[in-house]
Short mmCIF file of C-alpha atoms and ligand atoms in Angstrom, two decimals:
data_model
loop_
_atom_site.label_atom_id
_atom_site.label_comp_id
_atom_site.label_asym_id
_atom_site.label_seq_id
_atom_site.Cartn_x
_atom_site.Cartn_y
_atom_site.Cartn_z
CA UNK A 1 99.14 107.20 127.22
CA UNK A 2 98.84 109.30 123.88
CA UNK A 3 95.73 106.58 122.53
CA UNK A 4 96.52 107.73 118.93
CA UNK A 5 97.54 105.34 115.65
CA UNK A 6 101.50 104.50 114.79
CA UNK A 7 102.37 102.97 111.93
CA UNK A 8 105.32 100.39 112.27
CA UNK A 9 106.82 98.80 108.79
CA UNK A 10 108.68 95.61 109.44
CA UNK A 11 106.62 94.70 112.50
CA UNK A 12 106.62 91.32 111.80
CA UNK A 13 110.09 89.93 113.24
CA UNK A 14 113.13 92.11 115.33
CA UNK A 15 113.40 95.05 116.13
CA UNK A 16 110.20 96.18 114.58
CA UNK A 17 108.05 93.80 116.82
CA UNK A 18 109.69 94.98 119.76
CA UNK A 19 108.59 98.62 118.91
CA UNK A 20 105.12 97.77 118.15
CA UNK A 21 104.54 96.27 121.68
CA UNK A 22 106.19 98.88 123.21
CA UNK A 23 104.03 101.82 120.99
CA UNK A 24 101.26 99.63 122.45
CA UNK A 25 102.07 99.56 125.84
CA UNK A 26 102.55 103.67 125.79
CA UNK A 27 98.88 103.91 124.60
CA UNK A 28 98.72 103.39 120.92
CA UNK A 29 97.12 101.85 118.50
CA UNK A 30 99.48 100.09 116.03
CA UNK A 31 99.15 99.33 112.21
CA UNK A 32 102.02 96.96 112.07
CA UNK A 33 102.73 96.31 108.56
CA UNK A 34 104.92 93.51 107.15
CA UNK A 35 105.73 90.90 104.06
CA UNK A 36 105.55 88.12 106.20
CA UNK A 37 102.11 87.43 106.97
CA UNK A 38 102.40 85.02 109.52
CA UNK A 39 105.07 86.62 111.98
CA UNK A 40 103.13 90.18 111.24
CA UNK A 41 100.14 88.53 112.57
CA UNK A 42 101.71 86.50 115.36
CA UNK A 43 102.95 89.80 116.65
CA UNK A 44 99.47 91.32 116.72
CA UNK A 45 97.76 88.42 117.77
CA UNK A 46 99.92 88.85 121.23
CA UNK A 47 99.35 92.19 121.29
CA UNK A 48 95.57 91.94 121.21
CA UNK A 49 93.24 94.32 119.60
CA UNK A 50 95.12 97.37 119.69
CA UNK A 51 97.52 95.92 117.17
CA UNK A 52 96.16 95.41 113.47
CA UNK A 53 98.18 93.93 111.15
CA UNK A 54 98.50 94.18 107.27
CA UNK A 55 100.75 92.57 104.58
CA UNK A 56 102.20 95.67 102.95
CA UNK A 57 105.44 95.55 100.37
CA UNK A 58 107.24 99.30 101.62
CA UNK A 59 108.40 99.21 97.86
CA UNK A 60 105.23 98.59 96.16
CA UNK A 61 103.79 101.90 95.80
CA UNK A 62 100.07 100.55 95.59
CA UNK A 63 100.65 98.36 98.36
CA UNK A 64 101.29 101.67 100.37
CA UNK A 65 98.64 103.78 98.98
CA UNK A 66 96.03 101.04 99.91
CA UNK A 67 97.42 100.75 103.83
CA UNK A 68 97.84 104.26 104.32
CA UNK A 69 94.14 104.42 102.83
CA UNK A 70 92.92 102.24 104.96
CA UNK A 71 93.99 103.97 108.38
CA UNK A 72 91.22 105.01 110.00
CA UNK A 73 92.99 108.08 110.91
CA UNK A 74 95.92 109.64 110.56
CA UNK A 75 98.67 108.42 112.51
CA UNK A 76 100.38 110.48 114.69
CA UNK A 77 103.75 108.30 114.07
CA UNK A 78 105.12 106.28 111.52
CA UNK A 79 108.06 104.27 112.13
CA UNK A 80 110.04 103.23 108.67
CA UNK A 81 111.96 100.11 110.30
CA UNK A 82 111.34 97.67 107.40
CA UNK A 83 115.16 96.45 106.44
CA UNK A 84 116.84 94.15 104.56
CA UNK A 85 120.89 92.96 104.90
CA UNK A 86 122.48 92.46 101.53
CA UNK A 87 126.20 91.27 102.33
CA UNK A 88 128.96 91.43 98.92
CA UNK A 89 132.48 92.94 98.58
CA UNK A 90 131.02 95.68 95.42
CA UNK A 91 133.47 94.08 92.83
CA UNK A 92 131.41 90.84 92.67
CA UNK A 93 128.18 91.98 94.66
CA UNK A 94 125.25 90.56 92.08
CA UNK A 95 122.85 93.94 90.79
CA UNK A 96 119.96 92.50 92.02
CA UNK A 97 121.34 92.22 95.40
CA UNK A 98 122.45 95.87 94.94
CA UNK A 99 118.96 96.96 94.19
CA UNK A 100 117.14 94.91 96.98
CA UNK A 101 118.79 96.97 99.22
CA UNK A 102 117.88 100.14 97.96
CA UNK A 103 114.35 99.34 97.50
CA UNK A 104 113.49 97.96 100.52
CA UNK A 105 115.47 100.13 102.77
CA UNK A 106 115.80 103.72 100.82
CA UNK A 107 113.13 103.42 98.42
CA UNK A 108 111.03 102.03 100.78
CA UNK A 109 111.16 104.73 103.34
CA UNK A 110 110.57 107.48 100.60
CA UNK A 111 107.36 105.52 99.48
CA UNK A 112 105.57 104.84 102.52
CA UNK A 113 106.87 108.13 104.41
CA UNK A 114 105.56 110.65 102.00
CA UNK A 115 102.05 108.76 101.77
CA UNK A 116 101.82 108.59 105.53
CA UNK A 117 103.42 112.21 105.36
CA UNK A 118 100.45 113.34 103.06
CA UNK A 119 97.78 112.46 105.72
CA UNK A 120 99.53 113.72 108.99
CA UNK A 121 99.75 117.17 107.03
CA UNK A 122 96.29 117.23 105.76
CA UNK A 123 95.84 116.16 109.92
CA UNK A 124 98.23 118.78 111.21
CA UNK A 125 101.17 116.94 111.71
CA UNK A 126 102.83 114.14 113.36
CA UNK A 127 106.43 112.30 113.87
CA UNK A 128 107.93 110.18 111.38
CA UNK A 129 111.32 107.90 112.38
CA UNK A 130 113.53 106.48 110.09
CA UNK A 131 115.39 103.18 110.56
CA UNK A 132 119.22 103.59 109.74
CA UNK A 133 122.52 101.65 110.87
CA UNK A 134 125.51 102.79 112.11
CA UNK A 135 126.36 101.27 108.79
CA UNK A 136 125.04 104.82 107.43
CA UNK A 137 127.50 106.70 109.37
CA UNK A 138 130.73 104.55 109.07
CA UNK A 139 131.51 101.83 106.14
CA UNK A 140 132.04 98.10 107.22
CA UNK A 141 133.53 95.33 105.62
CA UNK A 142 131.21 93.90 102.51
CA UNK A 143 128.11 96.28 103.59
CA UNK A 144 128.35 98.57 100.56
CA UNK A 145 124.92 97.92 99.17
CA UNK A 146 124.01 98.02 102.68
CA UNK A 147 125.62 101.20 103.76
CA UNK A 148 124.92 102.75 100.98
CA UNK A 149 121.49 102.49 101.12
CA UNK A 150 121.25 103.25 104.86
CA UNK A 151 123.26 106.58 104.90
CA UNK A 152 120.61 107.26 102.36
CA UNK A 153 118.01 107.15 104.96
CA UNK A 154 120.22 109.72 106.80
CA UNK A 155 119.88 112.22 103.81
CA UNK A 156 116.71 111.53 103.21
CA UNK A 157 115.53 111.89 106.59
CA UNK A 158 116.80 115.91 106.34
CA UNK A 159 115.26 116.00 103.19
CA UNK A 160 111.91 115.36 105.01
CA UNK A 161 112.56 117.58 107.95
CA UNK A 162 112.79 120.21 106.19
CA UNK A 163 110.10 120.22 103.60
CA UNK A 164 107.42 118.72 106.17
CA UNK A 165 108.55 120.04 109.27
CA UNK A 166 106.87 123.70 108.44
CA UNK A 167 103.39 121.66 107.96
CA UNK A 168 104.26 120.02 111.08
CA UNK A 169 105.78 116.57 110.89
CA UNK A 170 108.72 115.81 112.57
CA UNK A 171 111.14 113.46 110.48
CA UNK A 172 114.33 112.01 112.63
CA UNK A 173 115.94 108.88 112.18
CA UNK A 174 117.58 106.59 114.15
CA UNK A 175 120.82 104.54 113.66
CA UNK A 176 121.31 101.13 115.72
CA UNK A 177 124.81 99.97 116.48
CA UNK A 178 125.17 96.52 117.19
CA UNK A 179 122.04 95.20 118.29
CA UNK A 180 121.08 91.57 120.25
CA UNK A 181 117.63 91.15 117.60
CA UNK A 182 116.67 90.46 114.29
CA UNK A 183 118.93 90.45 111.28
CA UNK A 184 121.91 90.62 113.73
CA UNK A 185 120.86 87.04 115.69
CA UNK A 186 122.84 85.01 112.92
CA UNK A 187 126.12 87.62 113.50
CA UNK A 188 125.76 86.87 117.65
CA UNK A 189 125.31 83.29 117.58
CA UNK A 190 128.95 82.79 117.26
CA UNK A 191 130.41 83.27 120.76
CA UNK A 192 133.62 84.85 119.81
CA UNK A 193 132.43 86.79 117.32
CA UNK A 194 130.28 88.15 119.52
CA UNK A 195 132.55 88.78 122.39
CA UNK A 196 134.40 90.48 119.89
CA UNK A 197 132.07 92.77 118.72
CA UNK A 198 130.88 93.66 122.81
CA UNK A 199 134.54 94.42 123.21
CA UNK A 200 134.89 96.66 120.88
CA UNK A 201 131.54 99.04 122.31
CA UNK A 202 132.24 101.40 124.55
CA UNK A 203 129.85 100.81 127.17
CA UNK A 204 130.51 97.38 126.61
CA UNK A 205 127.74 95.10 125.13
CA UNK A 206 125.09 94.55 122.73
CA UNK A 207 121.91 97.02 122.44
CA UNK A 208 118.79 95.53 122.65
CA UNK A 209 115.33 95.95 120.62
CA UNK A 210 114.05 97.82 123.71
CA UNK A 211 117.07 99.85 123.49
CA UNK A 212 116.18 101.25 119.79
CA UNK A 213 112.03 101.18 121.01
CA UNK A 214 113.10 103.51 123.82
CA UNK A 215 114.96 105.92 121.32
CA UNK A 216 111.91 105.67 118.47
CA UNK A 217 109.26 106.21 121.54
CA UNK A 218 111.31 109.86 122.68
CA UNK A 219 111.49 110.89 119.45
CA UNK A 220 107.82 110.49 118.83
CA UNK A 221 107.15 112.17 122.00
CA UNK A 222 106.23 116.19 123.11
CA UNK A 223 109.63 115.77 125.03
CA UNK A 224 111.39 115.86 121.21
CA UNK A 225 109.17 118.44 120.10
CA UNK A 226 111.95 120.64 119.07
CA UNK A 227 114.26 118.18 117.13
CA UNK A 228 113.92 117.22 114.06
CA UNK A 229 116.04 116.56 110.67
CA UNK A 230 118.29 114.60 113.49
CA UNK A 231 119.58 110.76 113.16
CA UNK A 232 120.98 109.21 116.56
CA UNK A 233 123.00 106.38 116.85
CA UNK A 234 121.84 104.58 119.60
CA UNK A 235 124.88 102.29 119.76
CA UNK A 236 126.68 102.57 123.23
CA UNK A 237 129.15 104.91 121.51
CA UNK A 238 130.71 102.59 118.86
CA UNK A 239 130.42 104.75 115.80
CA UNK A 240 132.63 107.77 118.03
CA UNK A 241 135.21 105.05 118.43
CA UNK A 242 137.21 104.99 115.29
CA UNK A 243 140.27 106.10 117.05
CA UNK A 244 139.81 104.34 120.37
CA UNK A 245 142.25 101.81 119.43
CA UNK A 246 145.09 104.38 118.25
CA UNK A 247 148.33 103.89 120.03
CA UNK A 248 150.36 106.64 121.32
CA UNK A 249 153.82 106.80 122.91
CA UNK A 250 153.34 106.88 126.86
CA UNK A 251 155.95 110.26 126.86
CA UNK A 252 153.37 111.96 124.56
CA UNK A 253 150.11 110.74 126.18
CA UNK A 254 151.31 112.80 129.40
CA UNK A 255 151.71 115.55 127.91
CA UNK A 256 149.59 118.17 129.77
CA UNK A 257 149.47 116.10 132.78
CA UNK A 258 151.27 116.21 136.25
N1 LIG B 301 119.46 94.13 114.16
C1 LIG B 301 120.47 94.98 114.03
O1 LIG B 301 121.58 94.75 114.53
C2 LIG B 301 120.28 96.28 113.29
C3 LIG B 301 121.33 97.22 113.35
C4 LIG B 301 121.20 98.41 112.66
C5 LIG B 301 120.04 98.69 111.96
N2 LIG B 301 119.02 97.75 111.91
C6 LIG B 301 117.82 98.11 111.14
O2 LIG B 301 116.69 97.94 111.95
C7 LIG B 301 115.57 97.57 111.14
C8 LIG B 301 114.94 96.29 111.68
O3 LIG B 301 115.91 95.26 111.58
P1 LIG B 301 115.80 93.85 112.33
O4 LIG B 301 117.12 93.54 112.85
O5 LIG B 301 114.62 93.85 113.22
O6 LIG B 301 115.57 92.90 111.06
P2 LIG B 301 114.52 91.71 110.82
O7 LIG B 301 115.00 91.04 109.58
O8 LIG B 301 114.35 90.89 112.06
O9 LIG B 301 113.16 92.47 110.56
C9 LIG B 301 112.95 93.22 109.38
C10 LIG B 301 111.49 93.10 109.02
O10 LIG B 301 111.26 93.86 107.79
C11 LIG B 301 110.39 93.08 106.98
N3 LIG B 301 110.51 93.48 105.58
C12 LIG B 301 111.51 93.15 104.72
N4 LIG B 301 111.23 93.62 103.50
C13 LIG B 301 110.04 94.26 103.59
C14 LIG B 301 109.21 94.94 102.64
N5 LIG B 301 109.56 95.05 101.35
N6 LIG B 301 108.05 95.49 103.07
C15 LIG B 301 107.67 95.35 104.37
N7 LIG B 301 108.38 94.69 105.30
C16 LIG B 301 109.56 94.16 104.90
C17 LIG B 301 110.79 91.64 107.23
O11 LIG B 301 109.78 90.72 106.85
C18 LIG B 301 111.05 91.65 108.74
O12 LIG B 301 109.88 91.35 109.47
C19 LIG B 301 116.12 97.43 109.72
O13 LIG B 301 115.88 98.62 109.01
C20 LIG B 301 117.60 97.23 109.94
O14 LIG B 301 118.36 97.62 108.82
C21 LIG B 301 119.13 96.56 112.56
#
């Protein structure tokens, strides 16, 4: 039980809600921070008084500065999770979809980590996790905005390490393969797409919320103490699997082998 504050953005819905009950169950106190009011506050309300929730806009830099003003101390982890999907092939993607990715997701983990950044320094230090994709490491079919914007995070999250890492604070990031929550519910609903897209992980299904909690909860942890500047894909090993698939005659495969 560490009985100190994390920040989660995105709490509201997903993956993000599923990290702030388990942040709460290892002993902290949660500001779970969200656009949507209601889910943000449906989450809390189950969580009881250790959860507090506020409606904060990740790209609305006032927004931020009043939340991160209103802790009432500094957190020990912040958890940038707040996402948004913006699906286009890039020759006919609209701009504004364009840039709603990059706010929310890049911008938006630039704005709210280096305020939260400012008062785990001034506190000594603290862990901050990043929310990627797998769709930062590899591109995907009509994800550029979304890609983009993720391996982003990935950049920016050694950008972070390694100015606030000597004050302290720990910046890693973690990228989610194909996950059974949130933005990906609409993708699984369709039973052979989703059968498809189990076949095609190695370890051969769907993470979960709790999978991606689990991951975020180490890396906030004295166990981690040494890592930082670091994204994971915690995806069952899909995004090591871009040759999987490659065939090879059977007289060459044995090469090597008695
Ligand atoms: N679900 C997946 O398969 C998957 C895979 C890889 C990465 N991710 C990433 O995990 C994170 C969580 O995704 P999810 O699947 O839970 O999605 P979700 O849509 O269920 O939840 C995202 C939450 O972010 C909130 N949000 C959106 N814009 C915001 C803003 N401007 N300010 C504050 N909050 C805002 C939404 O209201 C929502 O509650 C995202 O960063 C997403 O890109 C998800």
């Amino acid at each position: 039980m560490t009985n100190e504050w994390a920040v989660v953005t995105g709490a509201g819905n997903g993956i993000g809600a599923v990290i702030a009950r388990n942040a709460v169950k290892e002993g902290y106190r949660v500001a779970a921070w969200d656009v949507d009011a209601a889910a943000v506050e449906a989450v809390a309300a189950d969580l009881g008084g250790a959860c507090v929730p506020s409606v904060v806009d990740v790209t609305d830099e006032e927004s931020v500065a009043a939340a991160v003003a209103a802790l009432p101390v500094a957190p020990a982890l912040l958890v940038n999770n707040a996402g948004i999907a913006r699906f286009g092939p890039l020759l006919t993607l609209a701009a504004a979809e364009w840039r709603a990715a990059v706010e929310v997701n890049l911008t938006g983990t630039f704005l709210v980590g280096r305020a939260v950044a400012a008062r785990m320094i001034e506190a000594g230090g603290g862990a901050i996790v990043n929310m990627a994709s797998i769709n930062g490491l590899a591109a995907a079919p009509n994800a550029g905005a979304y890609t983009a914007s993720k391996a982003g995070i990935v950049m920016l999250t050694e950008h972070m390490a390694i100015e606030w890492s000597p004050s302290g604070v720990r910046v890693n990031c973690i990228a989610p393969g194909l996950i059974n929550a949130g933005m990906s519910d609409a993708v699984n609903a369709d039973p052979e797409v989703r059968r498809l897209r189990e076949s095609r992980v190695p370890q051969g299904r769907l993470g979960t919320a709790d999978d991606i909690a689990d991951a975020v909860l180490f890396l906030a942890s004295a166990k981690a103490s040494y890592i930082s500047g670091q994204t994971i894909a915690v995806d069952g090993g899909i995004s090591k699997g871009a040759l999987a698939s490659l065939p090879r005659p059977k007289s060459v495969d044995s090469v090597g082998v008695e």
